[in-house]
PDB file of C-alpha atoms in Angstrom:
ATOM      1  CA  MET A  24     -31.924 -17.590 -23.436  1.00 43.00           C
ATOM      2  CA  LYS A  25     -32.119 -19.978 -20.462  1.00 43.00           C
ATOM      3  CA  LYS A  26     -28.861 -21.613 -21.592  1.00 41.00           C
ATOM      4  CA  LEU A  27     -27.140 -18.212 -21.712  1.00 37.00           C
ATOM      5  CA  ILE A  28     -28.298 -17.436 -18.167  1.00 40.00           C
ATOM      6  CA  LEU A  29     -27.048 -20.838 -16.960  1.00 37.00           C
ATOM      7  CA  VAL A  30     -23.660 -20.285 -18.619  1.00 36.00           C
ATOM      8  CA  PHE A  31     -23.386 -16.819 -17.077  1.00 37.00           C
ATOM      9  CA  ALA A  32     -24.323 -18.172 -13.618  1.00 41.00           C
ATOM     10  CA  ALA A  33     -21.734 -20.965 -13.933  1.00 40.00           C
ATOM     11  CA  VAL A  34     -18.992 -18.513 -14.926  1.00 35.00           C
ATOM     12  CA  LEU A  35     -19.921 -16.232 -12.040  1.00 36.00           C
ATOM     13  CA  ALA A  36     -19.875 -19.122  -9.551  1.00 39.00           C
ATOM     14  CA  ILE A  37     -16.498 -20.326 -10.808  1.00 36.00           C
ATOM     15  CA  SER A  38     -14.954 -16.866 -10.656  1.00 38.00           C
ATOM     16  CA  CYS A  39     -16.274 -16.301  -7.123  1.00 42.00           C
ATOM     17  CA  GLY A  40     -14.789 -19.613  -6.045  1.00 42.00           C
ATOM     18  CA  ASP A  41     -11.370 -18.624  -7.417  1.00 41.00           C
ATOM     19  CA  ASN A  42     -11.417 -15.354  -5.491  1.00 41.00           C
ATOM     20  CA  LYS A  43     -12.094 -17.191  -2.246  1.00 37.00           C
ATOM     21  CA  LYS A  44      -9.244 -19.569  -2.970  1.00 36.00           C
ATOM     22  CA  GLU A  45      -6.861 -16.635  -3.543  1.00 38.00           C
ATOM     23  CA  GLU A  46      -7.956 -15.021  -0.271  1.00 36.00           C
ATOM     24  CA  LYS A  47      -7.259 -18.258   1.590  1.00 35.00           C
ATOM     25  CA  ASN A  48      -3.832 -18.471  -0.038  1.00 37.00           C
ATOM     26  CA  ASP A  49      -3.058 -14.914   1.085  1.00 38.00           C
ATOM     27  CA  LEU A  50      -3.923 -15.905   4.627  1.00 35.00           C
ATOM     28  CA  LYS A  51      -1.695 -18.966   4.435  1.00 35.00           C
ATOM     29  CA  ILE A  52       1.349 -16.931   3.450  1.00 37.00           C
ATOM     30  CA  GLY A  53       0.927 -14.678   6.459  1.00 41.00           C
ATOM     31  CA  ALA A  54      -0.650 -11.630   4.839  1.00 39.00           C
ATOM     32  CA  PRO A  55      -3.990 -11.183   6.622  1.00 41.00           C
ATOM     33  CA  VAL A  56      -5.871  -8.022   5.891  1.00 41.00           C
ATOM     34  CA  GLU A  57      -5.782  -5.716   8.903  1.00 45.00           C
ATOM     35  CA  GLU A  58      -7.905  -2.600   8.851  1.00 43.00           C
ATOM     36  CA  THR A  59      -6.239  -0.752  11.720  1.00 42.00           C
ATOM     37  CA  THR A  60      -3.064  -1.443  13.582  1.00 47.00           C
ATOM     38  CA  PRO A  61      -1.051   0.374  16.185  1.00 51.00           C
ATOM     39  CA  ALA A  62       2.621   0.549  15.370  1.00 53.00           C
ATOM     40  CA  GLU A  63       4.888  -1.845  17.212  1.00 57.00           C
ATOM     41  CA  THR A  64       7.405  -0.046  19.397  1.00 53.00           C
ATOM     42  CA  THR A  65      10.767  -1.710  19.877  1.00 53.00           C
ATOM     43  CA  ASP A  66      11.971   0.911  22.361  1.00 58.00           C
ATOM     44  CA  ASP A  67      11.253   4.496  23.314  1.00 65.00           C
ATOM     45  CA  SER A  68      13.065   5.908  20.303  1.00 84.00           C
ATOM     46  CA  VAL A  69      11.991   3.751  17.306  1.00 93.00           C
ATOM     47  CA  THR A  70       8.567   2.615  16.170  1.00 96.00           C
ATOM     48  CA  GLU A  71       8.607  -0.450  13.893  1.00 97.00           C
ATOM     49  CA  VAL A  72       5.894  -0.713  11.234  1.00 98.00           C
ATOM     50  CA  THR A  73       5.537  -3.500   8.669  1.00 98.00           C
ATOM     51  CA  ILE A  74       3.039  -3.243   5.830  1.00 98.00           C
ATOM     52  CA  THR A  75       2.466  -5.577   2.900  1.00 98.00           C
ATOM     53  CA  GLY A  76       1.181  -5.056  -0.642  1.00 98.00           C
ATOM     54  CA  ASN A  77      -0.105  -7.892  -2.829  1.00 98.00           C
ATOM     55  CA  ASP A  78      -0.946  -8.704  -6.443  1.00 98.00           C
ATOM     56  CA  GLN A  79      -4.584  -7.690  -5.833  1.00 97.00           C
ATOM     57  CA  MET A  80      -3.491  -4.046  -5.287  1.00 97.00           C
ATOM     58  CA  LYS A  81      -4.134  -4.068  -1.545  1.00 98.00           C
ATOM     59  CA  PHE A  82      -2.138  -2.981   1.474  1.00 98.00           C
ATOM     60  CA  ASN A  83      -2.803  -5.091   4.562  1.00 98.00           C
ATOM     61  CA  LYS A  84      -3.247  -1.937   6.647  1.00 98.00           C
ATOM     62  CA  SER A  85      -5.528   1.020   6.051  1.00 98.00           C
ATOM     63  CA  GLU A  86      -4.429   2.916   9.149  1.00 98.00           C
ATOM     64  CA  ILE A  87      -1.127   3.338  10.984  1.00 98.00           C
ATOM     65  CA  ARG A  88      -0.762   5.206  14.299  1.00 97.00           C
ATOM     66  CA  VAL A  89       2.494   6.652  15.627  1.00 97.00           C
ATOM     67  CA  LYS A  90       3.620   9.334  18.086  1.00 96.00           C
ATOM     68  CA  ALA A  91       4.758  12.771  16.908  1.00 96.00           C
ATOM     69  CA  GLY A  92       8.513  13.192  16.565  1.00 95.00           C
ATOM     70  CA  GLN A  93       9.266   9.508  17.052  1.00 96.00           C
ATOM     71  CA  LYS A  94      11.598   7.760  14.621  1.00 97.00           C
ATOM     72  CA  VAL A  95       9.625   5.370  12.404  1.00 98.00           C
ATOM     73  CA  ARG A  96      11.246   2.340  10.784  1.00 98.00           C
ATOM     74  CA  LEU A  97       8.800   1.195   8.116  1.00 98.00           C
ATOM     75  CA  THR A  98       9.201  -1.994   6.097  1.00 98.00           C
ATOM     76  CA  LEU A  99       7.155  -2.576   2.961  1.00 98.00           C
ATOM     77  CA  LYS A 100       6.943  -6.185   1.771  1.00 98.00           C
ATOM     78  CA  HIS A 101       5.525  -7.028  -1.655  1.00 98.00           C
ATOM     79  CA  VAL A 102       3.974 -10.420  -0.893  1.00 98.00           C
ATOM     80  CA  GLY A 103       2.795 -10.984  -4.460  1.00 98.00           C
ATOM     81  CA  THR A 104       4.663 -12.640  -7.309  1.00 97.00           C
ATOM     82  CA  MET A 105       4.257 -10.188 -10.195  1.00 97.00           C
ATOM     83  CA  GLN A 106       7.184  -8.176 -11.530  1.00 97.00           C
ATOM     84  CA  LYS A 107       7.729  -4.519 -10.668  1.00 96.00           C
ATOM     85  CA  THR A 108       6.905  -3.433 -14.239  1.00 96.00           C
ATOM     86  CA  VAL A 109       3.460  -5.064 -14.032  1.00 96.00           C
ATOM     87  CA  MET A 110       2.415  -4.799 -10.363  1.00 98.00           C
ATOM     88  CA  GLY A 111       4.977  -2.604  -8.638  1.00 98.00           C
ATOM     89  CA  HIS A 112       4.282  -1.201  -5.187  1.00 98.00           C
ATOM     90  CA  ASN A 113       5.802   1.441  -2.998  1.00 98.00           C
ATOM     91  CA  TRP A 114       4.686   3.183   0.179  1.00 98.00           C
ATOM     92  CA  ALA A 115       4.617   6.973   0.091  1.00 98.00           C
ATOM     93  CA  LEU A 116       3.624   9.316   2.912  1.00 98.00           C
ATOM     94  CA  LEU A 117       2.220  12.630   1.711  1.00 98.00           C
ATOM     95  CA  THR A 118       2.310  16.022   3.391  1.00 98.00           C
ATOM     96  CA  GLN A 119      -0.991  17.300   4.757  1.00 97.00           C
ATOM     97  CA  ASP A 120      -1.339  19.841   1.955  1.00 97.00           C
ATOM     98  CA  ALA A 121      -0.789  17.278  -0.810  1.00 98.00           C
ATOM     99  CA  ASP A 122      -3.775  16.214  -2.902  1.00 97.00           C
ATOM    100  CA  MET A 123      -3.643  12.443  -3.393  1.00 98.00           C
ATOM    101  CA  ALA A 124      -5.310  12.482  -6.823  1.00 97.00           C
ATOM    102  CA  THR A 125      -2.985  15.204  -8.121  1.00 97.00           C
ATOM    103  CA  VAL A 126       0.073  13.339  -6.836  1.00 98.00           C
ATOM    104  CA  GLY A 127      -1.251  10.032  -8.226  1.00 97.00           C
ATOM    105  CA  GLN A 128      -1.839  11.470 -11.672  1.00 97.00           C
ATOM    106  CA  ALA A 129       1.601  13.107 -11.775  1.00 97.00           C
ATOM    107  CA  ALA A 130       3.210   9.895 -10.524  1.00 97.00           C
ATOM    108  CA  ALA A 131       1.678   7.885 -13.376  1.00 97.00           C
ATOM    109  CA  VAL A 132       3.995   9.588 -15.870  1.00 96.00           C
ATOM    110  CA  ALA A 133       7.097   9.591 -13.634  1.00 97.00           C
ATOM    111  CA  GLU A 134       8.366   6.121 -14.528  1.00 96.00           C
ATOM    112  CA  ASP A 135      11.954   7.370 -14.870  1.00 94.00           C
ATOM    113  CA  ASN A 136      11.901   8.482 -11.204  1.00 95.00           C
ATOM    114  CA  ASP A 137      10.317   5.312  -9.740  1.00 95.00           C
ATOM    115  CA  TYR A 138       6.860   6.954 -10.033  1.00 98.00           C
ATOM    116  CA  ILE A 139       7.767   9.802  -7.670  1.00 97.00           C
ATOM    117  CA  PRO A 140       7.134  13.058  -9.599  1.00 97.00           C
ATOM    118  CA  ALA A 141      10.390  15.045  -9.584  1.00 96.00           C
ATOM    119  CA  ASP A 142       8.544  18.360  -9.474  1.00 96.00           C
ATOM    120  CA  MET A 143       6.458  17.288  -6.455  1.00 97.00           C
ATOM    121  CA  THR A 144       9.073  15.919  -4.046  1.00 96.00           C
ATOM    122  CA  ASP A 145       8.003  18.606  -1.557  1.00 97.00           C
ATOM    123  CA  LYS A 146       4.654  16.758  -1.254  1.00 98.00           C
ATOM    124  CA  PHE A 147       6.335  13.635   0.169  1.00 98.00           C
ATOM    125  CA  ILE A 148       7.483  13.119   3.750  1.00 98.00           C
ATOM    126  CA  ALA A 149       8.983   9.697   3.013  1.00 98.00           C
ATOM    127  CA  HIS A 150       8.706   6.857   0.511  1.00 98.00           C
ATOM    128  CA  THR A 151      10.115   3.419  -0.176  1.00 98.00           C
ATOM    129  CA  LYS A 152      11.535   2.322  -3.491  1.00 98.00           C
ATOM    130  CA  MET A 153       9.278   0.599  -6.027  1.00 98.00           C
ATOM    131  CA  LEU A 154       9.139  -3.156  -5.416  1.00 98.00           C
ATOM    132  CA  GLY A 155       8.254  -6.249  -7.396  1.00 98.00           C
ATOM    133  CA  GLY A 156       6.892  -9.521  -6.018  1.00 98.00           C
ATOM    134  CA  GLY A 157       8.957 -11.010  -3.201  1.00 98.00           C
ATOM    135  CA  GLU A 158      10.938  -7.804  -2.559  1.00 98.00           C
ATOM    136  CA  SER A 159      11.013  -5.556   0.497  1.00 98.00           C
ATOM    137  CA  ASP A 160      12.408  -2.169   1.469  1.00 98.00           C
ATOM    138  CA  THR A 161      12.909  -0.495   4.849  1.00 98.00           C
ATOM    139  CA  ILE A 162      13.028   3.248   5.400  1.00 98.00           C
ATOM    140  CA  GLU A 163      13.440   5.443   8.473  1.00 98.00           C
ATOM    141  CA  PHE A 164      11.973   8.892   9.048  1.00 98.00           C
ATOM    142  CA  ASP A 165      10.787  11.077  11.900  1.00 98.00           C
ATOM    143  CA  ALA A 166       7.041  11.162  12.424  1.00 98.00           C
ATOM    144  CA  PRO A 167       5.680  14.604  11.502  1.00 98.00           C
ATOM    145  CA  ALA A 168       3.543  16.901  13.659  1.00 98.00           C
ATOM    146  CA  PRO A 169       0.282  15.533  15.082  1.00 98.00           C
ATOM    147  CA  GLY A 170      -2.454  15.133  12.510  1.00 98.00           C
ATOM    148  CA  THR A 171      -3.783  12.788   9.854  1.00 98.00           C
ATOM    149  CA  TYR A 172      -1.718  12.158   6.736  1.00 98.00           C
ATOM    150  CA  ILE A 173      -2.344  10.012   3.658  1.00 98.00           C
ATOM    151  CA  PHE A 174      -0.150   7.124   2.566  1.00 98.00           C
ATOM    152  CA  MET A 175      -0.437   5.596  -0.888  1.00 98.00           C
ATOM    153  CA  CYS A 176       1.200   3.530  -3.613  1.00 98.00           C
ATOM    154  CA  THR A 177       2.298   5.733  -6.521  1.00 98.00           C
ATOM    155  CA  PHE A 178       2.391   3.003  -9.221  1.00 98.00           C
ATOM    156  CA  PRO A 179       0.004   4.136 -12.001  1.00 97.00           C
ATOM    157  CA  GLY A 180      -3.604   3.818 -10.880  1.00 96.00           C
ATOM    158  CA  HIS A 181      -2.864   2.037  -7.607  1.00 97.00           C
ATOM    159  CA  TYR A 182      -3.665   4.960  -5.318  1.00 97.00           C
ATOM    160  CA  ALA A 183      -7.384   4.380  -5.892  1.00 96.00           C
ATOM    161  CA  LEU A 184      -7.154   1.178  -3.817  1.00 97.00           C
ATOM    162  CA  MET A 185      -3.759   1.308  -2.111  1.00 98.00           C
ATOM    163  CA  GLN A 186      -4.108   4.145   0.362  1.00 98.00           C
ATOM    164  CA  GLY A 187      -4.626   4.733   4.032  1.00 98.00           C
ATOM    165  CA  LYS A 188      -4.343   7.079   6.978  1.00 98.00           C
ATOM    166  CA  PHE A 189      -1.123   7.741   8.865  1.00 98.00           C
ATOM    167  CA  ILE A 190      -2.292   9.155  12.182  1.00 98.00           C
ATOM    168  CA  VAL A 191       0.239  11.000  14.296  1.00 98.00           C
ATOM    169  CA  GLU A 192      -0.763  11.469  17.916  1.00 96.00           C
TER     170      GLU A 192
END
């Protein structure tokens, strides 16, 4: 029994060490985790936002703030290495009346439409295309009315971890 506990402890220690190494590697490639970030404004008419997604199913931002009515130019960068079919990511901004779980469940079976449910397009304000490791996509849209909106990744199951608040002031 003592040997089994020692083996378990060794496996746990090794796996924890690997996770720390991966986190350090993420930091080295320029993808620090940021909890909240104001959008960067390039001029009075366009707000630039860059967000990354990685192979650990994480966005680097959990909150984005913009001004109502302002044009938003959002770039999603998939900083991981896995293929789109295995670890695809997109960035989707939902309307205030959209239920994230309902959208996420419908998206899981919408592979033919890049995981955007065709019968729920009215629940999306904007979205990027689905990306694989090393890819990026830039979209432009007008910020909606003031309020708090949800953004998420619609790849099957990702919305549980890859989500955040889009706050319009």
